[in-house]
Amino acid sequence: MAGTSARRPVVVAMSGGVDSSVAAAILLEQGYEVIGVTMCLLRDMQEDSSGGCCSLETIEDAKRVASKLRIRHMVVPMQDIFRETVIEDFVSEYKRGRTPNPCVRCNEFVKFDALLNWALTVGADKIATGHYARVAQNEETGRWLLLRGASKSKDQSYALYRLTQEQLARTLFPVGEKSKPEIRQMAAELGLLVADKPDSQEICFVPDKDYRGFLAKVAPELVQPGPIIDVSGKTLGEHKGIAFFTIGQRKRLGIATGKPTYVVRIDHRTNTVVVGTDADLFASKLVAENINMISIESLPATLAVTSKIRYNASNSAAVVRSLGDDSAEVVFDEPQRAITPGQAVVWYHDDVVVGGGVIVPQEEPCSLD
């Protein structure tokens, strides 16, 4: 399979899945010289597909696809940067009572930073991934834009909101204009063995989908018992570690209240888990830090947007107010359920990603009875 004219080389991050495989095929058809690269992220790679993009099967599947497409394939070691920026942050955030998003971190520091820099050193002009998102350029301002994927049901722009202007200028998303069924059909027509391969849904470096067991193993200091209290401060029981809880959680609380009970707040300062009713989960505002703006250079005093507080959340109208110091307050038109510190809040104008930041905890003291 070959295009009609040679272009500068493009490094395609091949995860062994159908999306990145078809991304490579699309670029090849468009005339690019394609170099398939699979990042080796763990020192002890897992044997089967339960490891997602960190498994040995990932490498073998990517190699088979590259062979079928007749493109070069390389395995690039990224264990150190992945450990330092993703795994260590994952543990650190849970220590702080937050729920991190490792995919956002991996995109920011590994795929679109470390891998892009590596690609430039081998003579490539751009990198490409199988994300369902799009890149465009504003002709008036010259700024590079990140857009939602054309298929709204598969849009992955939320996890890419950390990308910079320099990174977007050198990034291609070949599958961003298509739907998942279209990509699977293309893979089947190309004879790719990954055409029906299931999507990876879990944290790639956590064996057996057991993040609690992973945390207990790599950071046993997280297993520190503490009180479970209700919103009035009444002690209801004891937990085994705040890292094992997240906002909105209902199962595995280890207490009996006779009614539906949810985690509504986690205070790492007092090692306390606060629980309440479903109504207690709703809030009309949040504060975000570590802001990254894409469609505009900086955040104005106020900005009307639609906003998402997690990957699978619906869009909600909101106003963003700059707080200075790289932080902002987001006030929603309608209260939002289970706003979770550590997750990203991402702002949109229609299909364009305006920017976003990391949700920080509510600064409310926990009083113990």
XYZ file of C-alpha atoms in Angstrom:
369
model
C 0.000 0.000 0.000
C 1.642 3.276 -1.018
C 0.770 6.876 -1.672
C 1.423 8.904 -4.783
C 4.159 11.232 -3.483
C 6.741 11.095 -0.729
C 6.328 13.330 2.316
C 8.460 13.931 5.410
C 8.468 10.922 7.733
C 5.752 10.642 10.361
C 6.123 8.590 13.534
C 2.896 6.782 14.389
C 2.460 5.696 18.009
C 1.220 2.146 17.473
C -0.453 0.705 20.538
C -1.309 -2.604 18.911
C -4.958 -1.591 18.692
C -7.200 -1.019 15.707
C -7.230 2.796 15.882
C -3.476 3.396 15.691
C -3.130 0.599 13.128
C -5.621 2.230 10.779
C -4.057 5.631 11.489
C -0.789 4.283 10.083
C -2.591 2.880 7.047
C -4.368 6.179 6.341
C -1.110 8.135 6.453
C 0.558 5.604 4.195
C -2.254 6.027 1.687
C -1.808 9.814 1.890
C 1.799 9.460 0.795
C 3.657 9.801 4.069
C 6.715 7.785 4.952
C 5.399 6.049 8.067
C 7.521 4.811 10.948
C 5.566 2.705 13.415
C 6.719 3.050 17.004
C 5.538 1.140 20.045
C 6.599 2.597 23.357
C 7.883 0.181 25.978
C 6.456 1.698 29.147
C 7.078 -0.914 31.846
C 10.178 -2.815 32.891
C 8.086 -5.924 33.531
C 5.784 -6.084 30.517
C 2.650 -8.135 31.057
C 2.088 -11.227 28.979
C -1.492 -10.774 27.845
C -3.920 -8.110 26.687
C -5.086 -7.284 30.202
C -2.139 -4.928 30.289
C -3.627 -2.783 27.535
C -0.958 -0.620 25.916
C 1.652 -1.892 28.368
C 1.509 -5.574 27.392
C 3.803 -7.803 25.364
C 0.818 -8.542 23.138
C 0.763 -4.837 22.271
C 4.238 -5.025 20.775
C 3.550 -8.228 18.857
C 0.271 -6.921 17.415
C 1.942 -3.680 16.343
C 4.763 -5.607 14.690
C 2.293 -7.749 12.766
C 0.386 -4.697 11.552
C 3.602 -2.950 10.499
C 4.658 -6.044 8.573
C 1.279 -6.191 6.839
C 1.530 -2.510 5.871
C 5.207 -2.909 4.938
C 6.403 -0.083 7.143
C 9.269 0.132 9.579
C 8.489 -0.692 13.189
C 10.537 0.176 16.241
C 10.183 -0.360 19.971
C 11.315 2.701 21.922
C 12.055 2.483 25.674
C 10.061 5.029 27.658
C 10.046 3.298 31.038
C 11.791 6.028 33.009
C 9.717 8.968 31.819
C 6.519 6.920 32.158
C 7.376 5.934 35.713
C 8.362 9.459 36.748
C 5.495 11.376 35.169
C 2.615 8.889 35.192
C 3.031 6.103 37.743
C 4.670 8.187 40.476
C 2.083 10.938 39.973
C -0.685 8.319 40.123
C 0.501 7.220 43.576
C 1.188 10.768 44.764
C -2.272 11.992 43.819
C -3.983 9.189 45.719
C -1.874 10.090 48.756
C -3.396 13.570 48.505
C -6.947 12.229 48.420
C -7.334 12.859 44.697
C -8.325 10.643 41.764
C -5.735 11.094 39.000
C -6.145 10.685 35.262
C -3.050 8.785 34.057
C -4.084 8.948 30.387
C -3.981 12.750 30.454
C -0.519 12.620 32.049
C 0.728 10.062 29.538
C -0.459 12.201 26.637
C 1.139 15.315 28.104
C 4.537 13.945 29.087
C 5.092 10.739 27.139
C 3.260 10.598 23.788
C 3.295 14.271 22.823
C 6.504 15.287 24.567
C 9.040 12.474 24.949
C 7.922 10.587 21.834
C 7.632 13.773 19.762
C 11.143 14.815 20.784
C 12.427 11.356 19.878
C 10.663 11.542 16.518
C 12.321 14.841 15.697
C 15.754 13.365 16.421
C 15.228 10.607 13.834
C 14.187 13.064 11.139
C 10.406 12.831 11.404
C 8.387 16.002 10.941
C 5.278 14.991 12.895
C 3.799 12.320 15.118
C 0.391 10.682 14.809
C -1.832 8.671 17.126
C -5.139 6.846 16.913
C -7.020 9.382 19.030
C -10.486 10.446 17.924
C -9.782 14.171 17.770
C -8.892 16.742 15.111
C -6.328 19.501 14.609
C -6.940 22.713 12.665
C -5.428 26.184 12.487
C -7.217 29.475 12.994
C -6.415 31.459 9.860
C -6.948 34.806 11.595
C -4.893 34.237 14.748
C -2.546 31.531 13.506
C -3.219 29.474 16.631
C -3.458 25.726 16.354
C -6.782 24.310 17.495
C -7.783 21.016 19.066
C -11.255 19.893 18.012
C -13.541 17.125 19.131
C -13.551 13.966 17.057
C -16.164 14.001 14.308
C -17.819 11.010 15.981
C -19.174 12.480 19.216
C -19.648 9.043 20.788
C -15.904 8.369 20.535
C -14.475 11.868 20.977
C -11.186 11.812 22.949
C -10.323 15.504 22.974
C -10.883 15.649 26.757
C -7.729 13.620 27.396
C -5.683 15.834 25.055
C -6.377 19.254 26.553
C -2.777 19.590 27.835
C -1.304 19.817 24.311
C 0.674 22.956 23.493
C 0.774 25.006 20.316
C 4.129 23.479 19.380
C 2.808 19.957 19.893
C -0.417 20.533 17.966
C 1.565 21.954 15.048
C 3.379 18.626 14.756
C 0.462 16.270 15.473
C -1.826 14.315 13.169
C -5.021 12.489 14.167
C -5.818 10.417 11.048
C -8.928 8.714 12.484
C -10.446 11.890 13.914
C -12.854 12.383 11.032
C -14.234 8.844 11.248
C -16.384 6.691 13.527
C -15.303 3.528 15.288
C -17.375 1.249 13.000
C -15.743 2.883 9.981
C -12.280 2.275 11.415
C -13.034 -1.382 12.137
C -14.380 -1.805 8.614
C -11.240 -0.248 7.156
C -9.063 -2.558 9.261
C -11.011 -5.581 8.041
C -10.710 -4.482 4.408
C -6.947 -4.081 4.891
C -6.736 -7.575 6.351
C -5.410 -6.385 9.705
C -5.662 -9.008 12.451
C -6.562 -6.318 15.007
C -9.808 -5.367 13.221
C -11.962 -6.909 15.961
C -9.579 -6.388 18.878
C -11.476 -4.983 21.903
C -10.669 -1.475 23.119
C -8.539 -1.180 26.237
C -10.635 0.436 28.976
C -8.523 0.074 32.087
C -5.359 1.652 33.522
C -2.660 0.011 31.449
C -0.053 -0.407 34.192
C -2.419 -1.841 36.811
C -2.560 -5.665 36.698
C -5.971 -7.351 36.813
C -7.761 -3.949 36.902
C -7.114 -3.872 40.689
C -5.847 -0.368 41.365
C -6.321 -0.808 45.121
C -4.066 -3.856 45.137
C -1.560 -2.009 42.955
C -1.422 0.945 45.339
C -1.100 -1.310 48.404
C 1.840 -3.082 46.747
C 3.815 -0.114 45.422
C 2.995 2.269 48.287
C 2.115 0.241 51.424
C 2.229 3.466 53.442
C -1.128 4.293 51.859
C -2.781 1.556 53.933
C -3.405 3.858 56.892
C -6.726 3.405 58.748
C -8.765 6.481 59.494
C -12.303 7.616 60.304
C -15.341 7.584 58.059
C -17.665 10.396 59.056
C -20.923 11.835 57.730
C -21.328 15.448 56.607
C -22.325 16.479 60.144
C -19.081 15.064 61.557
C -20.518 11.897 63.133
C -18.134 8.940 63.046
C -19.654 5.965 61.214
C -16.736 3.585 60.921
C -13.123 3.167 59.881
C -11.496 2.917 56.460
C -8.237 1.175 55.494
C -6.763 4.053 53.520
C -8.057 7.145 51.722
C -6.365 6.009 48.507
C -8.980 3.280 48.150
C -11.843 5.774 47.766
C -13.049 8.268 45.183
C -15.800 10.870 45.072
C -19.197 9.349 44.273
C -18.197 5.844 45.373
C -21.010 3.797 46.911
C -19.624 0.256 47.101
C -16.915 -1.037 49.438
C -17.489 1.633 52.072
C -17.457 -0.889 54.909
C -20.294 0.818 56.784
C -24.038 0.216 57.145
C -26.280 3.269 57.290
C -29.580 1.796 56.138
C -29.714 4.119 53.133
C -27.690 4.794 49.979
C -24.430 6.411 51.064
C -21.683 7.910 48.919
C -18.195 9.333 49.344
C -18.630 13.099 49.100
C -15.216 14.330 50.268
C -11.755 13.032 51.104
C -9.486 14.961 53.478
C -5.878 13.796 53.268
C -4.847 16.172 56.058
C -6.890 14.278 58.635
C -6.954 10.949 56.737
C -10.759 11.175 56.735
C -13.433 9.946 54.334
C -16.670 11.941 54.417
C -19.888 10.292 53.253
C -23.386 11.576 52.587
C -26.464 11.269 50.414
C -26.678 11.571 46.669
C -27.830 15.162 47.114
C -24.576 15.922 48.952
C -22.638 15.038 45.799
C -23.928 18.035 43.827
C -22.056 21.318 43.611
C -22.397 24.393 41.416
C -18.750 25.384 41.219
C -15.183 24.159 41.384
C -11.649 25.504 41.337
C -9.073 24.300 38.839
C -5.315 24.817 38.762
C -2.478 24.209 36.296
C -4.495 25.805 33.496
C -3.609 25.155 29.852
C -5.201 27.300 27.152
C -5.356 26.210 23.503
C -7.743 28.233 21.333
C -6.805 31.497 23.075
C -3.493 32.618 24.500
C -4.684 33.341 28.025
C -7.814 33.138 30.126
C -9.792 36.416 30.277
C -11.483 37.662 33.446
C -14.635 35.698 32.565
C -15.425 33.288 29.766
C -18.671 31.492 28.877
C -18.066 27.874 27.834
C -19.462 24.399 27.877
C -17.536 22.197 30.268
C -16.804 18.549 31.002
C -15.656 17.367 34.443
C -14.772 13.819 33.360
C -14.224 11.926 30.130
C -17.732 10.454 29.878
C -19.578 13.487 31.305
C -22.088 15.468 29.303
C -21.391 19.062 28.298
C -22.602 21.639 30.796
C -22.863 25.393 30.384
C -20.543 27.298 32.706
C -18.653 30.523 33.251
C -14.912 30.407 33.909
C -13.489 33.166 36.111
C -9.751 33.692 36.214
C -8.252 33.641 39.704
C -4.745 34.460 38.535
C -1.757 32.319 39.489
C -2.666 29.736 36.840
C -6.014 28.897 38.460
C -9.696 29.532 37.766
C -13.170 29.143 39.251
C -15.801 27.382 37.163
C -19.435 28.207 37.947
C -22.012 25.915 36.324
C -25.505 26.833 35.213
C -26.709 23.543 36.696
C -25.170 21.717 39.699
C -22.761 18.924 38.767
C -22.637 15.500 40.410
C -19.454 14.074 41.932
C -16.925 16.750 41.029
C -13.699 14.848 41.608
C -10.370 16.432 42.608
C -7.521 15.230 40.417
C -9.698 14.884 37.335
C -9.619 17.398 34.498
C -12.190 20.043 33.752
C -12.107 20.870 30.028
C -13.782 23.851 28.352
C -15.251 24.006 24.852
C -16.721 26.422 22.339
C -18.800 24.112 20.144
C -16.232 21.559 18.858
C -13.163 23.607 19.778
C -11.233 22.877 22.971
C -10.667 26.222 24.690
C -8.510 24.838 27.503
C -8.799 23.270 30.906
C -7.187 22.493 34.230
C -6.999 20.065 37.133
C -9.828 20.085 39.688
C -8.608 20.785 43.226
C -10.288 19.647 46.477
C -12.822 21.694 48.341
C -11.107 23.324 51.274
C -13.647 22.317 53.893
C -12.423 21.136 57.311
C -13.551 17.777 58.632
C -14.707 17.896 62.241
C -14.656 14.622 64.167
C -17.104 13.957 66.993
